[in-house]
Coordinates of C-alpha atoms and ligand atoms in Angstrom, one line a residue:
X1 CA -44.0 29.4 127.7
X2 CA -45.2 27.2 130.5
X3 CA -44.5 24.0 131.2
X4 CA -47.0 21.0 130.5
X5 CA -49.0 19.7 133.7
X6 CA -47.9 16.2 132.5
X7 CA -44.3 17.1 133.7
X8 CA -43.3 14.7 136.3
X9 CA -40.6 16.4 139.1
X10 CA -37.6 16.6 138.0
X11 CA -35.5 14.3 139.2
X12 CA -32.2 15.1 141.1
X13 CA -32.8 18.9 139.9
X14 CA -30.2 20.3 142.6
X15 CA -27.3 17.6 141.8
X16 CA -26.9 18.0 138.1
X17 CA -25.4 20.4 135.5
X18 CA -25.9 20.6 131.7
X19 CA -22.8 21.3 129.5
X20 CA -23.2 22.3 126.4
X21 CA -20.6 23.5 124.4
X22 CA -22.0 26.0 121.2
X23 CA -20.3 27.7 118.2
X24 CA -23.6 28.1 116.5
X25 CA -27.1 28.6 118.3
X26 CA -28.4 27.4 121.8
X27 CA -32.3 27.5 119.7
X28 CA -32.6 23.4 120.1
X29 CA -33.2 24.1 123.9
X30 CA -36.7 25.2 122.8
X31 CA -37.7 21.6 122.3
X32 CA -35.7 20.5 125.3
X33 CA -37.7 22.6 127.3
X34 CA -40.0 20.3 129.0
X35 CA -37.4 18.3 130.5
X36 CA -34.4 21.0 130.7
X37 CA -36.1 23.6 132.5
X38 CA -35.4 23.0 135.8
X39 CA -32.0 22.1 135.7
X40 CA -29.1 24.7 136.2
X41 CA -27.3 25.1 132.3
X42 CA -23.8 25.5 132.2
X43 CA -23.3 27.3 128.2
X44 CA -19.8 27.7 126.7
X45 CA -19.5 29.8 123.9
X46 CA -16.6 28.7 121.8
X47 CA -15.5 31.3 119.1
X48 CA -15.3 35.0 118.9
X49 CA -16.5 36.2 122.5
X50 CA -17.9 39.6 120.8
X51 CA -20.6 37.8 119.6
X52 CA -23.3 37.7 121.8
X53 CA -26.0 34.7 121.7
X54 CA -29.1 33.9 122.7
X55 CA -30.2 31.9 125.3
X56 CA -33.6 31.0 125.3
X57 CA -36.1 32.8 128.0
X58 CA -36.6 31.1 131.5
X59 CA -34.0 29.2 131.7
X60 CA -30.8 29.7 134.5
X61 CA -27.8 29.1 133.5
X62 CA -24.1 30.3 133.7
X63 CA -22.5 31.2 130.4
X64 CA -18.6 31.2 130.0
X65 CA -17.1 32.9 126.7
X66 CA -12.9 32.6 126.2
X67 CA -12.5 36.0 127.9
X68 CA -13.8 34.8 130.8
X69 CA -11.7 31.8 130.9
X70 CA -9.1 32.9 130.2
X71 CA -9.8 35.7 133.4
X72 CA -10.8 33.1 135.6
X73 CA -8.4 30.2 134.9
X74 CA -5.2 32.7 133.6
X75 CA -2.2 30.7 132.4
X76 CA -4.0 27.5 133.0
X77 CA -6.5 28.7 130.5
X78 CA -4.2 26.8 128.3
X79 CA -5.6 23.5 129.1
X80 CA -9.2 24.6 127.7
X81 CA -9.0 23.6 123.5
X82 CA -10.2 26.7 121.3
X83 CA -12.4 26.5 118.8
X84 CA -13.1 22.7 119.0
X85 CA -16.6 21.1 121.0
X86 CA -13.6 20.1 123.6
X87 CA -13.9 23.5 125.4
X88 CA -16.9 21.5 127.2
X89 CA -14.0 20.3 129.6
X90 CA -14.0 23.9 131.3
X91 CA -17.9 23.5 131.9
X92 CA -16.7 20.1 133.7
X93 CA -14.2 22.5 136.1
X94 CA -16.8 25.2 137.3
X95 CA -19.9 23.2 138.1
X96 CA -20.3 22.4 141.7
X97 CA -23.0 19.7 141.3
X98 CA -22.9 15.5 141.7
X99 CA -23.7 15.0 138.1
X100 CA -23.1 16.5 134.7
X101 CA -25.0 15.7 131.5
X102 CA -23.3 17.5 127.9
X103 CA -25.3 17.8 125.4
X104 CA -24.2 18.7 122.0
X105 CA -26.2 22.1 120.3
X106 CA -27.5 19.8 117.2
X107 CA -29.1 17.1 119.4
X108 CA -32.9 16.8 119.6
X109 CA -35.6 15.1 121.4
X110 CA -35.7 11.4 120.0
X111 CA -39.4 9.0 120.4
X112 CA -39.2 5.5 121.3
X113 CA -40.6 3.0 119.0
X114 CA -44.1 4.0 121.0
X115 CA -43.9 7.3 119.6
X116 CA -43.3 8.8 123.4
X117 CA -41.0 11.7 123.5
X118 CA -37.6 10.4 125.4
X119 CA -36.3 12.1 128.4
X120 CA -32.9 11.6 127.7
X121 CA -32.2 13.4 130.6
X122 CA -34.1 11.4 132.9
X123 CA -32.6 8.0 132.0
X124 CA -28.9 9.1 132.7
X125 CA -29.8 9.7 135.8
X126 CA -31.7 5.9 136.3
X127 CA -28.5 5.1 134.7
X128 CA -26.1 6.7 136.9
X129 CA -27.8 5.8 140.5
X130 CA -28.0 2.2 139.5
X131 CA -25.0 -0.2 139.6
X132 CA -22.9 -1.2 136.9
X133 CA -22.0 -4.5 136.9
X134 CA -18.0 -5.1 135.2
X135 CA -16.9 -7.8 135.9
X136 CA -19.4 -10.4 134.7
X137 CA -21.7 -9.5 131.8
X138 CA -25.2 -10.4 132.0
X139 CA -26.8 -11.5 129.0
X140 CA -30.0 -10.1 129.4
X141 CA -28.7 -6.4 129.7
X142 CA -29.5 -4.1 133.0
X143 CA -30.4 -6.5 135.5
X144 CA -31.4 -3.5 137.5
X145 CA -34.0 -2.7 135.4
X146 CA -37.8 -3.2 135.8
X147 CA -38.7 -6.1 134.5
X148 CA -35.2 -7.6 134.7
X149 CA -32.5 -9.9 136.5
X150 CA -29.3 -11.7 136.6
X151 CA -29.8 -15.0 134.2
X152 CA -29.1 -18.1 135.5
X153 CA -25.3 -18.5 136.3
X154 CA -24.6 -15.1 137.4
X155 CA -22.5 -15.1 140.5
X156 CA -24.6 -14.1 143.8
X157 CA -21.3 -12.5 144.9
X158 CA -21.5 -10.3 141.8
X159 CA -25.0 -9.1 141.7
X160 CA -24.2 -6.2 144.1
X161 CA -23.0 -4.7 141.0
X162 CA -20.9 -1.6 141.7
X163 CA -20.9 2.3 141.5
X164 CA -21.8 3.7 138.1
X165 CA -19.4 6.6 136.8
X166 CA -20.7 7.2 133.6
X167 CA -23.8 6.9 131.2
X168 CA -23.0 7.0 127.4
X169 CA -26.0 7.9 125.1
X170 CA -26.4 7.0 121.9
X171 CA -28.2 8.8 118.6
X172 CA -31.2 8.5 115.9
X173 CA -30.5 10.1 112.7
X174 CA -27.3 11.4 112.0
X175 CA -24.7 8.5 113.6
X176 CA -21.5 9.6 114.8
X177 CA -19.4 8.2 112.1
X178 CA -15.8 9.3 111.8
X179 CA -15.0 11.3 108.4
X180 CA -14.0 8.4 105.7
X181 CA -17.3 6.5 107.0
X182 CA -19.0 9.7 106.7
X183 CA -17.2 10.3 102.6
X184 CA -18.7 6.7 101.8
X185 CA -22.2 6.6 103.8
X186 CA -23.0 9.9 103.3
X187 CA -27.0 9.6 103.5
X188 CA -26.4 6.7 106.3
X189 CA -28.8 7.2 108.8
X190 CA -29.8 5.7 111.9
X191 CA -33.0 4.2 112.7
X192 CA -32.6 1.7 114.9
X193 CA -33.8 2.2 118.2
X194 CA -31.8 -0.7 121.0
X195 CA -33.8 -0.9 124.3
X196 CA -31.5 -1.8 126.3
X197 CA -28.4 -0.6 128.4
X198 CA -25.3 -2.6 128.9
X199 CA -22.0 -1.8 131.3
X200 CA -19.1 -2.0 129.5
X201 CA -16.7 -4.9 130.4
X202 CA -13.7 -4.2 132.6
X203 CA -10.5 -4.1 130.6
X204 CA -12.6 -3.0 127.6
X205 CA -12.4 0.5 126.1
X206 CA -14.8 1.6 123.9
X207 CA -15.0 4.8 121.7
X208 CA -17.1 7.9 124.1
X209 CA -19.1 10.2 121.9
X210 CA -19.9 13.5 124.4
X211 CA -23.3 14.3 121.9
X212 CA -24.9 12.7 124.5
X213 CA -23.1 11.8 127.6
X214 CA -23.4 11.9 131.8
X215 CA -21.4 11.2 134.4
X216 CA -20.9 11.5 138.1
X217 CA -18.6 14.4 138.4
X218 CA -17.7 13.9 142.0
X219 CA -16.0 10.0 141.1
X220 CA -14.6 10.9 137.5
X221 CA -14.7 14.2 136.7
X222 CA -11.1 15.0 137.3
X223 CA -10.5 12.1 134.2
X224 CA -13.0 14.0 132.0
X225 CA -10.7 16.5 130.3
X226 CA -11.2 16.2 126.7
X227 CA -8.0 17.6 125.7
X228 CA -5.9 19.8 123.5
X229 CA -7.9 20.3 120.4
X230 CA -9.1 22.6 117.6
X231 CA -7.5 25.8 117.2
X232 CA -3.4 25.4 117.5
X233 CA -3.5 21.9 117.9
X234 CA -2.4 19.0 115.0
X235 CA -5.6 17.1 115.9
X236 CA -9.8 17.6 116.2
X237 CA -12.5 15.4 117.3
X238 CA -10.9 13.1 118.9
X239 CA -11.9 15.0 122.5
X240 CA -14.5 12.9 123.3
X241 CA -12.7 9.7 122.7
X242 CA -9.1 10.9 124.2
X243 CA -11.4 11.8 128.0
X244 CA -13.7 8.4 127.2
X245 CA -10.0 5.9 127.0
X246 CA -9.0 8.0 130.1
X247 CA -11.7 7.3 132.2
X248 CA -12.5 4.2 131.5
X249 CA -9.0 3.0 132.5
X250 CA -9.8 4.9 135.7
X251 CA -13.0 3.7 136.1
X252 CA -11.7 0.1 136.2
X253 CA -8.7 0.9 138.4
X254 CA -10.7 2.1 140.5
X255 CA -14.0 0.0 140.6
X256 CA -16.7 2.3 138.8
X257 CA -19.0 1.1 136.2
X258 CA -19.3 2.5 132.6
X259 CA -22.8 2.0 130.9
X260 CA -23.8 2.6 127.5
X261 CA -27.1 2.1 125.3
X262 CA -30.6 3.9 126.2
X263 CA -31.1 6.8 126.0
X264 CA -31.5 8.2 122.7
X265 CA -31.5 11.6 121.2
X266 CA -32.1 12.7 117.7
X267 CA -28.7 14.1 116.3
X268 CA -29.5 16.6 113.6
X269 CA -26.3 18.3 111.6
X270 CA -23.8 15.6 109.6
X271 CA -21.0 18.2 110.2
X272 CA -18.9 18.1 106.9
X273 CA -16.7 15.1 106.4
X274 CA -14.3 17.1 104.5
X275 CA -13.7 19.2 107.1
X276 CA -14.1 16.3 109.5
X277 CA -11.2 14.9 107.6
X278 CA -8.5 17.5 107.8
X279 CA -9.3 17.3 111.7
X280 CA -8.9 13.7 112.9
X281 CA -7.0 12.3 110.3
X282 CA -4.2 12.0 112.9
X283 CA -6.2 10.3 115.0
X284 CA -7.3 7.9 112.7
X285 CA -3.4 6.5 112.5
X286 CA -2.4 7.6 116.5
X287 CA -5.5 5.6 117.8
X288 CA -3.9 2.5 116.8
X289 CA -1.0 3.1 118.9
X290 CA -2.9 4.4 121.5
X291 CA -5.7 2.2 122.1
X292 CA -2.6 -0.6 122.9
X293 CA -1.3 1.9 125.5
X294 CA -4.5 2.3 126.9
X295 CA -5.1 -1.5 127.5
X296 CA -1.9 -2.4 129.1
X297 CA -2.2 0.8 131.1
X298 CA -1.9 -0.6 135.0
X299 CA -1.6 2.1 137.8
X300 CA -0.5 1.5 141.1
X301 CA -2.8 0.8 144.0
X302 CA -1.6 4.5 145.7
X303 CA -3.9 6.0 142.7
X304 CA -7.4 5.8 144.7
X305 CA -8.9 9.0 143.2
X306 CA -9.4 10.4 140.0
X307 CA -6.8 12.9 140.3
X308 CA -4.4 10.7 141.2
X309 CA -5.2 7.7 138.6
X310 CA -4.8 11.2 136.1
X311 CA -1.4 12.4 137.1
X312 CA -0.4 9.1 137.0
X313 CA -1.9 8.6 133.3
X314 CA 0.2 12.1 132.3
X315 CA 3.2 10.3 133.4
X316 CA 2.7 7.6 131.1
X317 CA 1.9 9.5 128.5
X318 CA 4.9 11.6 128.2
X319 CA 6.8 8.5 128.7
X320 CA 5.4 6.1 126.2
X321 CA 3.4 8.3 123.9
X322 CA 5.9 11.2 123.1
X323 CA 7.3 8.6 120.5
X324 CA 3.7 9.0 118.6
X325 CA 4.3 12.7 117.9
X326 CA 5.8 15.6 120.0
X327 CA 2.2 16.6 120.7
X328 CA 1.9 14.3 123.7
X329 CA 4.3 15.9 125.4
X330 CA 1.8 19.3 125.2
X331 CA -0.8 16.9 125.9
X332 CA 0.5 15.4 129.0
X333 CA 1.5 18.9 130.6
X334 CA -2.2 20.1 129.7
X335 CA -3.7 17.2 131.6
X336 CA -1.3 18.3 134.7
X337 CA -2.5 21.8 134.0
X338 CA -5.9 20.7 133.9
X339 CA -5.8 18.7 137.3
X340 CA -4.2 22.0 138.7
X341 CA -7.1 24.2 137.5
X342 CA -9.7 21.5 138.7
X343 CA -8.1 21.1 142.5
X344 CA -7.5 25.0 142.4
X345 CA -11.8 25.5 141.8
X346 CA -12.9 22.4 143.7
X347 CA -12.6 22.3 147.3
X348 CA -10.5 19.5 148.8
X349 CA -11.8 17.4 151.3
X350 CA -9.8 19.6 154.1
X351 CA -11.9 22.5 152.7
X352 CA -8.7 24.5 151.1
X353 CA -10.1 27.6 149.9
X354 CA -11.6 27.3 146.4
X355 CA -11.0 29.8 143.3
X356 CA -14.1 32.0 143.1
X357 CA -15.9 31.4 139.6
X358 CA -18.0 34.3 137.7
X359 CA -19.5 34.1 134.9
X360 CA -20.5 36.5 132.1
X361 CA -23.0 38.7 133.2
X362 CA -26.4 36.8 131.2
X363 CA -26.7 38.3 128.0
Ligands
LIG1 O1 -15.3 24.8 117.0 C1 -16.3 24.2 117.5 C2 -17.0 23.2 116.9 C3 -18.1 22.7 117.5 N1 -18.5 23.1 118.8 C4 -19.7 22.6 119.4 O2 -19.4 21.2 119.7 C5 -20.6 20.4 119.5 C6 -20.2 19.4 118.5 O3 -20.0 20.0 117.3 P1 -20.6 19.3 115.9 O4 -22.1 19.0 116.1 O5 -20.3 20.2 114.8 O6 -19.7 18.0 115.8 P2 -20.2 16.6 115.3 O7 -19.2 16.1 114.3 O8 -21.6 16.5 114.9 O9 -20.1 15.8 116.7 C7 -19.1 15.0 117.0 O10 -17.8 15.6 117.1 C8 -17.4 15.6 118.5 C9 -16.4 16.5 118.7 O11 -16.8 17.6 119.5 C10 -18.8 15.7 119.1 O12 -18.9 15.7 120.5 C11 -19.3 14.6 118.4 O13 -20.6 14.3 118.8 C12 -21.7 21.4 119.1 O14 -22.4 21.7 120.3 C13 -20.9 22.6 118.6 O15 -21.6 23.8 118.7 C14 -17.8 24.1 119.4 O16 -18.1 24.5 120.6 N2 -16.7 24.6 118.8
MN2 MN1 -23.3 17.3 115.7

């Protein structure tokens, strides 16, 4: 199927990596076509790795099933959740690009109020190589923007804004509620479409959904590891937001911007709330211990990478979180394990040798 002429070039196509993560069917990448195409896919296929899938024709991508890493990570394969969306973390380790976008397997193409088909794809990256700006929030939204500025009594020192780690997306359709929201608003859909995207405060968390999510992989990718989840583990769901409280305490350590708002996809399956329950009922009680550790997190001025900020999180969290449930203990030695795996595939900066990475052979 060939593309339509109206396709602009894509932009960045060399720099960026799409995740998804798929226990079902990659089949929604038909309508993604248009805008996916071009880019390099990175598929993992959670589950049974005898099952073979389908990826759709044309495209080029890498696909990763749990023998392979398990053969390519080995022990350290113990970091990458089972059986839980959080397996997109090892997608995060084997790209080599600038940017990653993940992309859930039940998330469509959305249209603005216009009716226009959105390039979802296209605005993380507008999103990602314009500044953030943290430390002062402008009322009228992304000054950057065409169309735009800083109001009135925004400080000129501040309008340089500063470098923009990640873009958070947001969904039409089916929101993503937690479970008991889900049990009470079961038919509760979203239609309302915000133009607009905002940076996220410094000092403020905020709760990262990956349906729909990019980020700069080089700044904070090492902070992106979404955990211990799903098969084995006492807790589910709660991937997206464990790697969204870690990052953002990095990113504001460290100076990088956060931005959430435009754009929108359209998010199809209302996975089943009952289910849903049994997985993140946990986290429903842990997060409000947690989200108190994550705002009076402070890390020392030494941490000036990612990595660094990381090891110094796992620290904490075996020493202030073990106290929540024995699982944090696991959970801080996985994110050691994880920053292990990632410096053992990435090259350093002195150009230490890097772990070679194959993937399946395409189906
Ligand atoms: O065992 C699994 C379950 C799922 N996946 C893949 O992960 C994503 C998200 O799965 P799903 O759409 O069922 O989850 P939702 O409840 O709709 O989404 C929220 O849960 C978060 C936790 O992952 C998710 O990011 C949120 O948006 C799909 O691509 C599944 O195929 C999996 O790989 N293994
Ligand atoms: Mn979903």
């Amino acid at each position: 199927m060939s593309l339509p002429a109206t396709v602009v070039t894509p932009p960045l196509v060399d720099q960026v990596d799409i995740v998804i993560p798929t226990i079902r069917s990659l089949d929604f990448l038909e309508q993604w076509r248009p805008f996916f195409q071009p880019y390099h896919l990175i598929i993992i296929q959670d589950g049974d790795p005898s099952i073979k899938i389908r990826v759709p024709e044309g495209y080029n991508y890498e696909l990763y099933n749990r023998n392979d890493i398990e053969r390519i990570l080995g022990s350290k394969s113990c970091c990458v959740s089972f059986k839980d969306g959080a397996c997109r973390s090892f997608g995060f380790l084997v790209s080599k690009k600038k940017y990653i976008f993940t992309i859930d397997d039940d998330c469509f193409v959305a249209k603005d109020p216009s009716g226009q088909e959105i390039n979802a794809l296209a605005q993380h990256i507008r999103n990602l190589v314009t500044p953030s700006t943290p430390f002062f929030f402008n009322t009228l939204y992304d000054p950057y923007r065409e169309g735009a500025d800083f109001v009135r009594g925004y400080p000129f020192s501040l309008r340089e804004g500063v470098t923009t780690a990640i873009s958070h997306g947001l969904w039409l359709n089916v929101p993503d509620y937690d479970a008991p929201t889900q049990l009470v608003k079961p038919r509760e859909r979203n239609i309302r479409y915000v133009d607009a995207v905002m940076t996220i405060p410094k000092g403020t968390l905020f709760p990262m959904c990956a349906m729909n999510l990019a980020f700069d992989r080089e700044l904070i990718g090492p902070a992106m590891y979404f955990g211990l989840m799903g098969d084995g583990q006492p807790i589910g769901r709660y991937d997206d937001m464990w790697a969204g409280w870690c990052a953002k305490v990095t990113c504001d350590h460290l100076g990088l911007g956060v931005k959430t708002g435009l754009p929108y996809l359209s998010h199809s399956k209302a996975s089943n709330p009952f289910v849903n329950l049994r997985k993140e009922y946990k986290g429903l009680f842990w997060q409000e211990d947690l989200i108190p550790f994550f705002l009076n997190v402070t890390l020392p001025k030494e941490c000036t990478t990612a990595q660094k900020c990381y090891i110094e999180l796992s620290k904490l969290v075996k020493e202030k979180l073990v106290a929540i449930d024995p699982y944090f203990e696991k959970l801080s030695d996985a994110m050691v394990t994880w920053i292990d795996a990632w410096n053992e595939l990435n090259p350093s900066t002195d150009g230490t040798p890097t772990g070679k990475v194959q993937p399946s052979k395409p189906k």
